[in-house]
Short mmCIF file of C-alpha atoms in Angstrom, two decimals:
data_model
loop_
_atom_site.label_atom_id
_atom_site.label_comp_id
_atom_site.label_asym_id
_atom_site.label_seq_id
_atom_site.Cartn_x
_atom_site.Cartn_y
_atom_site.Cartn_z
CA MET D 7 146.20 130.55 144.03
CA MET D 8 142.81 129.64 145.46
CA ALA D 9 140.71 127.22 143.40
CA ARG D 10 137.40 128.64 142.20
CA LYS D 11 134.29 126.83 143.24
CA PRO D 12 132.07 125.53 140.44
CA PHE D 13 129.02 127.60 139.51
CA TRP D 14 126.54 125.16 141.05
CA GLU D 15 128.19 125.72 144.43
CA THR D 16 128.22 129.51 144.21
CA LYS D 17 125.01 130.40 142.36
CA SER D 18 121.37 129.79 143.11
CA LEU D 19 119.30 128.15 140.41
CA HIS D 20 117.81 131.58 139.68
CA GLN D 21 121.28 133.11 139.14
CA MET D 22 122.47 130.56 136.59
CA THR D 23 122.87 131.38 132.93
CA VAL D 24 120.92 129.30 130.41
CA PRO D 25 124.02 127.23 129.48
CA GLU D 26 124.79 126.61 133.17
CA TRP D 27 121.18 125.61 133.81
CA GLU D 28 121.10 123.25 130.84
CA SER D 29 124.41 121.65 131.87
CA LEU D 30 122.82 120.50 135.12
CA CYS D 31 120.86 117.85 133.22
CA ASP D 32 122.72 114.59 133.78
CA GLY D 33 121.02 112.77 130.90
CA CYS D 34 119.46 110.03 133.02
CA GLY D 35 116.14 110.17 131.12
CA LEU D 36 114.05 109.67 134.26
CA CYS D 37 112.09 112.89 133.79
CA CYS D 38 110.95 111.70 130.36
CA LEU D 39 109.08 108.66 131.64
CA VAL D 40 105.32 108.40 131.42
CA ARG D 41 103.77 108.71 134.87
CA PHE D 42 100.31 108.32 136.27
CA GLU D 43 98.90 109.96 139.35
CA ASP D 44 96.62 107.96 141.63
CA GLU D 45 93.50 110.12 141.93
CA ASP D 46 92.81 108.94 145.48
CA THR D 47 96.27 109.12 147.04
CA GLY D 48 98.13 111.56 144.78
CA GLU D 49 100.93 109.00 144.46
CA VAL D 50 102.93 109.37 141.25
CA ILE D 51 103.46 106.04 139.51
CA PRO D 52 106.37 105.90 137.05
CA THR D 53 106.51 103.44 134.17
CA ARG D 54 109.19 102.05 131.88
CA VAL D 55 107.49 103.88 129.02
CA HIS D 56 109.25 106.96 127.73
CA CYS D 57 108.11 110.01 125.82
CA GLN D 58 108.01 109.49 122.07
CA LEU D 59 110.85 112.00 121.65
CA LEU D 60 113.31 110.37 124.04
CA ASP D 61 116.25 108.64 122.41
CA ALA D 62 116.27 105.55 124.65
CA HIS D 63 119.99 104.94 124.23
CA LEU D 64 121.28 108.50 124.53
CA CYS D 65 118.66 109.40 127.18
CA ARG D 66 118.21 112.76 125.50
CA CYS D 67 115.29 114.40 123.75
CA SER D 68 115.56 113.84 120.01
CA ASP D 69 114.01 117.27 119.28
CA TYR D 70 114.58 119.33 122.42
CA PRO D 71 114.23 122.82 120.85
CA ASN D 72 110.88 121.90 119.23
CA ARG D 73 109.59 119.32 121.71
CA ARG D 74 106.46 121.25 122.64
CA LYS D 75 105.22 121.11 119.05
CA THR D 76 105.08 117.30 119.26
CA VAL D 77 104.45 116.97 123.00
CA PRO D 78 102.40 120.02 124.06
CA ASP D 79 102.27 118.93 127.70
CA CYS D 80 106.06 118.61 127.99
CA ILE D 81 106.99 120.60 131.07
CA LYS D 82 109.75 123.13 130.72
CA LEU D 83 111.77 122.90 133.90
CA THR D 84 112.73 126.31 135.28
CA PRO D 85 114.03 127.70 138.57
CA HIS D 86 110.50 128.99 139.10
CA ASN D 87 108.69 125.64 138.89
CA ILE D 88 111.17 123.08 140.30
CA GLU D 89 109.57 123.33 143.74
CA ASP D 90 106.20 122.30 142.33
CA LEU D 91 107.51 119.28 140.41
CA GLU D 92 107.62 116.73 143.20
CA TRP D 93 107.61 113.92 140.64
CA MET D 94 111.14 114.81 139.52
CA PRO D 95 113.57 112.01 140.34
CA PRO D 96 115.24 112.43 143.75
CA SER D 97 118.67 112.13 142.10
CA CYS D 98 117.93 114.97 139.62
CA ALA D 99 120.53 117.74 139.88
CA TYR D 100 117.88 120.45 139.65
CA ARG D 101 115.91 118.93 142.50
CA ARG D 102 119.00 118.19 144.60
CA LEU D 103 120.36 121.74 144.29
CA HIS D 104 116.92 123.17 145.03
CA GLU D 105 116.84 121.02 148.20
CA GLY D 106 120.31 122.24 149.26
CA LYS D 107 122.10 119.00 148.39
CA THR D 108 125.24 118.51 146.31
CA LEU D 109 125.54 117.06 142.84
CA PRO D 110 125.92 113.28 142.78
CA GLN D 111 129.45 111.90 142.45
CA TRP D 112 128.46 110.39 139.10
CA HIS D 113 127.17 113.68 137.62
CA PRO D 114 128.94 114.62 134.35
CA LEU D 115 129.86 118.06 135.74
CA ILE D 116 131.80 116.26 138.49
CA THR D 117 133.28 113.42 136.43
CA GLY D 118 133.84 115.24 133.16
CA ASP D 119 132.35 112.18 131.45
CA PRO D 120 128.91 112.52 129.79
CA ASP D 121 128.46 108.74 130.09
CA SER D 122 129.05 108.60 133.86
CA PRO D 123 125.32 108.37 134.77
CA HIS D 124 125.01 105.37 132.45
CA LYS D 125 128.20 103.78 133.79
CA ALA D 126 126.93 104.32 137.34
CA GLY D 127 123.65 102.57 136.48
CA VAL D 128 121.44 105.53 137.32
CA SER D 129 119.98 106.21 133.87
CA VAL D 130 117.20 104.47 131.98
CA ARG D 131 119.46 103.74 129.01
CA ASP D 132 117.96 100.90 126.96
CA GLN D 133 115.50 99.99 129.76
CA THR D 134 112.34 101.59 128.40
CA ILE D 135 109.91 101.46 125.50
CA SER D 136 108.43 104.35 123.57
CA GLU D 137 104.89 105.48 124.20
CA ALA D 138 104.54 105.44 120.40
CA SER D 139 104.72 101.62 120.52
CA LEU D 140 101.61 101.32 122.70
CA ASP D 141 98.14 100.70 121.26
CA ASP D 142 96.55 102.78 124.01
CA PRO D 143 98.23 105.30 126.35
CA GLU D 144 96.73 103.48 129.36
CA ASP D 145 98.77 100.39 128.38
CA ALA D 146 101.74 102.13 130.01
CA MET D 147 100.32 100.92 133.33
CA ASP D 148 101.48 97.44 132.28
CA PHE D 149 105.03 98.74 132.73
CA VAL D 150 104.95 100.23 136.24
CA ALA D 151 108.50 100.73 137.50
CA THR D 152 108.63 102.19 140.99
CA ASP D 153 112.23 100.94 141.26
CA LEU D 154 113.30 103.65 138.84
CA MET D 155 112.46 106.36 141.35
CA VAL D 156 114.81 105.11 144.06
CA ASP D 157 117.09 107.98 145.11
CA LYS D 158 120.39 107.28 143.37
CA GLY D 159 121.88 110.65 144.20
CA ASP D 160 124.24 109.26 146.80
CA TRP D 161 125.34 106.23 144.80
CA PRO D 162 129.13 106.03 144.59
CA TYR D 163 130.90 106.43 141.29
CA GLU D 164 134.01 104.41 140.57
CA PRO D 165 135.56 105.39 137.22
CA GLU D 166 136.56 102.36 135.16
CA ASP D 167 140.19 103.42 134.88
CA ALA D 168 140.71 104.09 138.58
#
């Protein structure tokens, strides 16, 4: 019997069901960081400040279904806008698949372990502060973190029990 290929290898982003699409999120939390754009160069500058709704330990939105009520400028990622979101982390599954790359070895759909991105050191788990803790939104610039945008998509993953 021939093994079936996983959906992310056989379907385009546009062909995926909503559950398949949502399962691509690896839970790294990188897309929930506050960023600034340099007006002169267009460079996107990430910080170690996260959206007020991000659970900094779980690296998941604490109110995903209703997030736009609290954070009106939260961007809903879709197959139609991924190409325009150049600020998405290079290791992001949505971005990687859009660019014709494979899922990272540490991705939960590959490992079967929802904690694998944290174990691989590619998430922002417990490394950020909430924007709600800042006196002024511009204070986030005190926490610039360009190191967080390093492409971790090809980092190896060694399960602990291997």
